[in-house]
Amino acid sequence: MKFNRMFGVKKRKKSLLLGLTIGLSISLFGCSGENAKQEESSSKSINSYDSEEQLASSEKIEVEESESSFDKEIKESGNKEETSEGNQPIVEVKKYSFEEASAKTSAFLEWAASRAEKGNMAVTDLFFNHGAAGKGDWYAVTEDGEIQVQQPFLDETLPGYDAFDIHALGGVVFYTSLSGITGYDGTPETQATAVGFHEIADLNYSMHKYLLGDNGVVYELIGTVEEIGSFSAGYDEYSDDGLTKPGAEAVEKFVFEVSEDKDAQKEWVRILTED
């Protein structure tokens, strides 16, 4: 810009300087106002964020306080070693005899009893039972597909061992005892099938049903006593033709997921792979 040509007169220079000064003052005032607004907006955003963060923290604390010590122990165990889906321990899958399956389940029950005692819970290996039934195989739904729970007639294919990719060698159930029993609890063995856990388990705490798969994975179903407190809850039976499943729609609401209890997963793999 050629100021000498445009403003050769001193008076004009003074006017220009005065105008520039006033313009600069207005500009600075405007910027100051905008900065103040931005700071105020930023302050409100920060305060709003802090309030939301405090609320979320408060809600998290309330959830954590409502959990049982057993649930917390499982979560802490899971945090020790994170594993992604499809990265489960692999063991050699084979067909186990009744005696072998019983021995493996008993070994896991011994470990589970100690674990339950530490978590102020009771545990039983009576994970499944039923009253009058047909000839078909019993199964449960897992996130990896159906798992055979019982084959009432070994000589029949209804649908039979080979129809399932996964087979439960046994299982255990963790719950909070109304009578204060911790560790192994033999009470379920004397309960009528129709009663289930309703008279021995505290309704205020969740139950944990574990299925011990022959693939080396522990599957878990968590629910209230009202939801899964019967001995047959979570399971369905194939019809006598071994083809149809009358209770399929109901049982699909109870999906056994891969347990987040990493200690249980490691122990089950150890038991299956030991000589």
C-alpha positions as a Markdown table, in Angstrom:
| # | Residue | x | y | z |
|---|---|---|---|---|
| 1 | Met | 0.0 | 0.0 | 0.0 |
| 2 | Lys | 1.5 | 3.4 | -1.0 |
| 3 | Phe | 0.8 | 5.6 | 2.0 |
| 4 | Asn | 3.0 | 8.5 | 0.8 |
| 5 | Arg | 0.9 | 9.0 | -2.3 |
| 6 | Met | -2.5 | 8.6 | -0.5 |
| 7 | Phe | -1.8 | 10.5 | 2.7 |
| 8 | Gly | 0.9 | 13.2 | 1.9 |
| 9 | Val | -0.8 | 15.7 | 4.3 |
| 10 | Lys | 0.1 | 15.5 | 8.0 |
| 11 | Lys | -3.5 | 16.2 | 8.9 |
| 12 | Arg | -4.6 | 13.2 | 7.0 |
| 13 | Lys | -1.9 | 11.1 | 8.6 |
| 14 | Lys | -3.1 | 12.1 | 12.0 |
| 15 | Ser | -6.7 | 11.2 | 11.0 |
| 16 | Leu | -5.5 | 7.9 | 9.8 |
| 17 | Leu | -3.5 | 7.2 | 13.0 |
| 18 | Leu | -6.5 | 8.2 | 15.1 |
| 19 | Gly | -8.8 | 5.9 | 13.0 |
| 20 | Leu | -6.3 | 3.0 | 13.2 |
| 21 | Thr | -6.1 | 3.5 | 17.0 |
| 22 | Ile | -9.9 | 3.5 | 17.4 |
| 23 | Gly | -10.3 | 0.6 | 15.0 |
| 24 | Leu | -7.6 | -1.4 | 16.9 |
| 25 | Ser | -9.2 | -0.6 | 20.2 |
| 26 | Ile | -12.6 | -1.8 | 18.9 |
| 27 | Ser | -11.0 | -4.9 | 17.5 |
| 28 | Leu | -9.2 | -5.7 | 20.7 |
| 29 | Phe | -12.4 | -5.1 | 22.7 |
| 30 | Gly | -14.3 | -7.5 | 20.3 |
| 31 | Cys | -11.6 | -10.1 | 20.7 |
| 32 | Ser | -11.7 | -9.8 | 24.4 |
| 33 | Gly | -15.4 | -10.2 | 24.4 |
| 34 | Glu | -15.2 | -13.3 | 22.2 |
| 35 | Asn | -12.5 | -14.8 | 24.4 |
| 36 | Ala | -14.6 | -14.2 | 27.5 |
| 37 | Lys | -17.5 | -15.9 | 25.8 |
| 38 | Gln | -15.3 | -18.8 | 24.7 |
| 39 | Glu | -13.9 | -19.1 | 28.2 |
| 40 | Glu | -17.4 | -19.1 | 29.7 |
| 41 | Ser | -18.6 | -21.7 | 27.1 |
| 42 | Ser | -15.5 | -23.8 | 27.8 |
| 43 | Ser | -16.1 | -23.5 | 31.6 |
| 44 | Lys | -19.7 | -24.6 | 31.1 |
| 45 | Ser | -18.6 | -27.6 | 29.0 |
| 46 | Ile | -16.0 | -28.6 | 31.5 |
| 47 | Asn | -18.4 | -28.3 | 34.4 |
| 48 | Ser | -21.0 | -30.3 | 32.4 |
| 49 | Tyr | -18.4 | -32.9 | 31.7 |
| 50 | Asp | -17.3 | -33.1 | 35.3 |
| 51 | Ser | -21.0 | -33.5 | 36.4 |
| 52 | Glu | -21.5 | -36.3 | 33.9 |
| 53 | Glu | -18.3 | -38.0 | 34.9 |
| 54 | Gln | -19.2 | -37.8 | 38.6 |
| 55 | Leu | -22.6 | -39.2 | 37.8 |
| 56 | Ala | -21.1 | -42.1 | 35.8 |
| 57 | Ser | -18.6 | -42.7 | 38.5 |
| 58 | Ser | -21.3 | -42.8 | 41.1 |
| 59 | Glu | -23.4 | -45.2 | 39.1 |
| 60 | Lys | -20.4 | -47.4 | 38.6 |
| 61 | Ile | -19.7 | -47.5 | 42.4 |
| 62 | Glu | -23.4 | -48.5 | 43.0 |
| 63 | Val | -23.1 | -51.3 | 40.5 |
| 64 | Glu | -19.9 | -52.5 | 42.0 |
| 65 | Glu | -21.3 | -52.4 | 45.5 |
| 66 | Ser | -24.2 | -54.6 | 44.5 |
| 67 | Glu | -22.0 | -57.4 | 43.2 |
| 68 | Ser | -21.1 | -60.4 | 45.4 |
| 69 | Ser | -17.5 | -61.0 | 46.4 |
| 70 | Phe | -17.6 | -64.0 | 44.1 |
| 71 | Asp | -18.5 | -61.9 | 41.1 |
| 72 | Lys | -15.7 | -59.5 | 41.9 |
| 73 | Glu | -13.2 | -62.3 | 42.2 |
| 74 | Ile | -14.1 | -63.6 | 38.8 |
| 75 | Lys | -13.8 | -60.2 | 37.2 |
| 76 | Glu | -10.4 | -59.6 | 38.9 |
| 77 | Ser | -9.3 | -63.0 | 37.6 |
| 78 | Gly | -10.5 | -62.1 | 34.1 |
| 79 | Asn | -8.5 | -58.9 | 34.2 |
| 80 | Lys | -5.2 | -60.7 | 34.9 |
| 81 | Glu | -5.2 | -62.2 | 31.4 |
| 82 | Glu | -7.4 | -60.9 | 28.6 |
| 83 | Thr | -8.1 | -63.3 | 25.9 |
| 84 | Ser | -10.2 | -62.6 | 22.8 |
| 85 | Glu | -12.9 | -64.8 | 21.3 |
| 86 | Gly | -11.5 | -67.7 | 19.3 |
| 87 | Asn | -8.4 | -67.7 | 21.4 |
| 88 | Gln | -9.7 | -70.3 | 23.9 |
| 89 | Pro | -7.3 | -73.0 | 25.2 |
| 90 | Ile | -7.2 | -76.0 | 22.8 |
| 91 | Val | -7.1 | -79.5 | 24.2 |
| 92 | Glu | -7.2 | -82.8 | 22.4 |
| 93 | Val | -10.9 | -83.7 | 22.1 |
| 94 | Lys | -11.7 | -87.3 | 22.7 |
| 95 | Lys | -14.6 | -89.5 | 23.8 |
| 96 | Tyr | -14.5 | -90.0 | 27.6 |
| 97 | Ser | -15.9 | -93.0 | 29.4 |
| 98 | Phe | -18.4 | -92.3 | 32.2 |
| 99 | Glu | -15.7 | -93.1 | 34.8 |
| 100 | Glu | -13.2 | -90.7 | 33.1 |
| 101 | Ala | -15.8 | -87.9 | 32.9 |
| 102 | Ser | -16.7 | -88.4 | 36.6 |
| 103 | Ala | -13.1 | -88.3 | 37.7 |
| 104 | Lys | -12.4 | -85.1 | 35.8 |
| 105 | Thr | -15.6 | -83.5 | 37.2 |
| 106 | Ser | -14.6 | -84.6 | 40.8 |
| 107 | Ala | -11.2 | -83.0 | 40.4 |
| 108 | Phe | -12.8 | -79.7 | 39.2 |
| 109 | Leu | -15.3 | -79.8 | 42.1 |
| 110 | Glu | -12.5 | -80.1 | 44.6 |
| 111 | Trp | -10.9 | -76.9 | 43.2 |
| 112 | Ala | -14.3 | -75.2 | 42.9 |
| 113 | Ala | -15.2 | -76.0 | 46.6 |
| 114 | Ser | -12.0 | -74.1 | 47.7 |
| 115 | Arg | -12.9 | -71.2 | 45.3 |
| 116 | Ala | -16.5 | -71.0 | 46.6 |
| 117 | Glu | -15.4 | -70.9 | 50.2 |
| 118 | Lys | -13.1 | -67.9 | 49.5 |
| 119 | Gly | -16.0 | -66.2 | 47.8 |
| 120 | Asn | -18.5 | -66.9 | 50.6 |
| 121 | Met | -20.5 | -69.1 | 48.3 |
| 122 | Ala | -21.7 | -72.8 | 48.1 |
| 123 | Val | -21.1 | -75.1 | 45.2 |
| 124 | Thr | -22.5 | -78.5 | 44.2 |
| 125 | Asp | -21.9 | -80.8 | 41.3 |
| 126 | Leu | -25.7 | -81.4 | 40.9 |
| 127 | Phe | -25.8 | -79.1 | 37.9 |
| 128 | Phe | -28.6 | -81.0 | 36.1 |
| 129 | Asn | -31.5 | -83.2 | 36.9 |
| 130 | His | -35.0 | -83.8 | 35.7 |
| 131 | Gly | -38.2 | -85.7 | 36.4 |
| 132 | Ala | -40.1 | -87.8 | 33.9 |
| 133 | Ala | -38.7 | -87.5 | 30.4 |
| 134 | Gly | -38.6 | -89.0 | 27.0 |
| 135 | Lys | -35.8 | -90.9 | 25.2 |
| 136 | Gly | -34.1 | -88.0 | 23.5 |
| 137 | Asp | -30.8 | -86.5 | 24.4 |
| 138 | Trp | -30.6 | -83.5 | 26.7 |
| 139 | Tyr | -28.6 | -80.4 | 25.5 |
| 140 | Ala | -27.9 | -76.8 | 26.3 |
| 141 | Val | -27.2 | -73.8 | 24.0 |
| 142 | Thr | -23.8 | -72.2 | 24.2 |
| 143 | Glu | -22.3 | -69.4 | 22.2 |
| 144 | Asp | -20.3 | -72.1 | 20.3 |
| 145 | Gly | -23.4 | -74.2 | 19.5 |
| 146 | Glu | -25.3 | -77.0 | 21.2 |
| 147 | Ile | -23.6 | -79.0 | 23.9 |
| 148 | Gln | -24.8 | -82.5 | 24.8 |
| 149 | Val | -25.6 | -82.7 | 28.5 |
| 150 | Gln | -27.1 | -86.2 | 28.8 |
| 151 | Gln | -27.6 | -89.2 | 26.6 |
| 152 | Pro | -30.2 | -91.4 | 28.4 |
| 153 | Phe | -29.9 | -94.3 | 26.0 |
| 154 | Leu | -26.3 | -94.9 | 24.9 |
| 155 | Asp | -27.3 | -97.4 | 22.2 |
| 156 | Glu | -29.7 | -95.0 | 20.6 |
| 157 | Thr | -29.0 | -92.0 | 18.3 |
| 158 | Leu | -31.6 | -89.5 | 19.5 |
| 159 | Pro | -29.7 | -87.7 | 18.0 |
| 160 | Gly | -26.6 | -89.3 | 19.6 |
| 161 | Tyr | -23.0 | -88.5 | 20.6 |
| 162 | Asp | -21.9 | -87.7 | 17.0 |
| 163 | Ala | -24.6 | -85.2 | 16.5 |
| 164 | Phe | -22.9 | -82.8 | 18.9 |
| 165 | Asp | -19.6 | -81.0 | 18.5 |
| 166 | Ile | -19.3 | -80.3 | 22.2 |
| 167 | His | -20.2 | -82.6 | 25.1 |
| 168 | Ala | -20.4 | -81.8 | 28.8 |
| 169 | Leu | -18.3 | -84.1 | 31.0 |
| 170 | Gly | -20.0 | -82.6 | 34.1 |
| 171 | Gly | -20.7 | -79.3 | 35.7 |
| 172 | Val | -21.0 | -77.4 | 39.0 |
| 173 | Val | -23.3 | -74.7 | 40.4 |
| 174 | Phe | -22.2 | -71.8 | 42.5 |
| 175 | Tyr | -24.8 | -70.0 | 44.7 |
| 176 | Thr | -25.2 | -68.2 | 48.0 |
| 177 | Ser | -26.6 | -70.6 | 50.7 |
| 178 | Leu | -29.5 | -69.5 | 52.9 |
| 179 | Ser | -28.0 | -71.5 | 55.7 |
| 180 | Gly | -24.6 | -69.9 | 55.4 |
| 181 | Ile | -22.8 | -72.9 | 54.0 |
| 182 | Thr | -19.6 | -72.1 | 52.1 |
| 183 | Gly | -17.6 | -74.5 | 50.0 |
| 184 | Tyr | -19.1 | -77.8 | 49.0 |
| 185 | Asp | -22.8 | -78.2 | 49.8 |
| 186 | Gly | -24.4 | -81.7 | 49.8 |
| 187 | Thr | -27.9 | -80.2 | 50.4 |
| 188 | Pro | -29.0 | -80.3 | 46.7 |
| 189 | Glu | -28.6 | -84.0 | 46.7 |
| 190 | Thr | -31.5 | -84.4 | 49.1 |
| 191 | Gln | -33.7 | -81.8 | 47.4 |
| 192 | Ala | -36.8 | -82.9 | 45.4 |
| 193 | Thr | -36.3 | -82.2 | 41.7 |
| 194 | Ala | -39.4 | -80.0 | 41.6 |
| 195 | Val | -38.0 | -77.8 | 44.4 |
| 196 | Gly | -34.6 | -77.2 | 42.9 |
| 197 | Phe | -32.5 | -74.5 | 44.6 |
| 198 | His | -35.4 | -72.3 | 45.8 |
| 199 | Glu | -35.3 | -73.4 | 49.4 |
| 200 | Ile | -31.5 | -73.5 | 49.8 |
| 201 | Ala | -30.3 | -70.5 | 47.8 |
| 202 | Asp | -30.5 | -66.8 | 48.7 |
| 203 | Leu | -32.9 | -65.1 | 46.2 |
| 204 | Asn | -30.9 | -61.9 | 46.5 |
| 205 | Tyr | -27.8 | -63.3 | 44.8 |
| 206 | Ser | -27.1 | -64.7 | 41.3 |
| 207 | Met | -26.5 | -68.3 | 40.6 |
| 208 | His | -23.7 | -69.5 | 38.3 |
| 209 | Lys | -24.1 | -72.8 | 36.4 |
| 210 | Tyr | -20.9 | -74.1 | 34.9 |
| 211 | Leu | -20.7 | -76.7 | 32.1 |
| 212 | Leu | -17.4 | -78.5 | 31.6 |
| 213 | Gly | -16.9 | -79.0 | 27.9 |
| 214 | Asp | -14.8 | -81.8 | 26.4 |
| 215 | Asn | -13.3 | -79.1 | 24.2 |
| 216 | Gly | -11.5 | -77.6 | 27.3 |
| 217 | Val | -13.9 | -74.7 | 27.7 |
| 218 | Val | -16.0 | -73.8 | 30.8 |
| 219 | Tyr | -19.4 | -72.4 | 29.8 |
| 220 | Glu | -21.4 | -70.4 | 32.2 |
| 221 | Leu | -25.0 | -69.4 | 32.7 |
| 222 | Ile | -25.7 | -66.6 | 35.2 |
| 223 | Gly | -29.2 | -65.8 | 36.5 |
| 224 | Thr | -31.4 | -65.3 | 39.5 |
| 225 | Val | -32.8 | -68.3 | 41.5 |
| 226 | Glu | -36.2 | -67.6 | 39.9 |
| 227 | Glu | -34.7 | -67.7 | 36.4 |
| 228 | Ile | -32.3 | -70.8 | 36.6 |
| 229 | Gly | -33.0 | -72.2 | 40.1 |
| 230 | Ser | -34.6 | -75.5 | 38.9 |
| 231 | Phe | -32.3 | -78.4 | 38.2 |
| 232 | Ser | -33.5 | -78.5 | 34.5 |
| 233 | Ala | -33.4 | -74.8 | 33.8 |
| 234 | Gly | -31.3 | -73.9 | 30.8 |
| 235 | Tyr | -31.6 | -77.4 | 29.3 |
| 236 | Asp | -33.9 | -79.0 | 26.7 |
| 237 | Glu | -34.6 | -82.5 | 25.5 |
| 238 | Tyr | -34.8 | -83.8 | 21.9 |
| 239 | Ser | -38.1 | -85.6 | 21.2 |
| 240 | Asp | -38.2 | -89.4 | 21.0 |
| 241 | Asp | -37.4 | -89.3 | 17.2 |
| 242 | Gly | -34.2 | -87.5 | 18.0 |
| 243 | Leu | -35.0 | -84.8 | 15.4 |
| 244 | Thr | -37.3 | -82.2 | 16.9 |
| 245 | Lys | -36.8 | -80.0 | 19.9 |
| 246 | Pro | -40.1 | -79.1 | 21.6 |
| 247 | Gly | -38.5 | -76.7 | 24.1 |
| 248 | Ala | -36.1 | -75.1 | 21.7 |
| 249 | Glu | -37.7 | -71.6 | 21.8 |
| 250 | Ala | -37.6 | -71.5 | 25.6 |
| 251 | Val | -34.1 | -72.8 | 26.0 |
| 252 | Glu | -32.6 | -70.4 | 23.5 |
| 253 | Lys | -33.2 | -67.6 | 26.0 |
| 254 | Phe | -30.6 | -69.3 | 28.3 |
| 255 | Val | -27.3 | -69.2 | 26.4 |
| 256 | Phe | -24.2 | -70.6 | 28.2 |
| 257 | Glu | -21.4 | -68.2 | 27.4 |
| 258 | Val | -17.7 | -68.8 | 27.6 |
| 259 | Ser | -17.0 | -68.1 | 31.3 |
| 260 | Glu | -14.9 | -65.0 | 32.1 |
| 261 | Asp | -13.5 | -66.9 | 35.1 |
| 262 | Lys | -10.0 | -67.4 | 33.7 |
| 263 | Asp | -8.8 | -69.3 | 36.7 |
| 264 | Ala | -11.6 | -71.9 | 36.1 |
| 265 | Gln | -10.7 | -72.1 | 32.4 |
| 266 | Lys | -7.0 | -72.7 | 33.3 |
| 267 | Glu | -7.9 | -75.3 | 35.9 |
| 268 | Trp | -10.2 | -77.2 | 33.6 |
| 269 | Val | -7.6 | -77.4 | 30.9 |
| 270 | Arg | -5.0 | -78.5 | 33.4 |
| 271 | Ile | -7.4 | -81.3 | 34.6 |
| 272 | Leu | -8.1 | -82.5 | 31.0 |
| 273 | Thr | -4.4 | -82.5 | 30.0 |
| 274 | Glu | -2.9 | -84.1 | 33.1 |
| 275 | Asp | -1.9 | -87.8 | 32.8 |
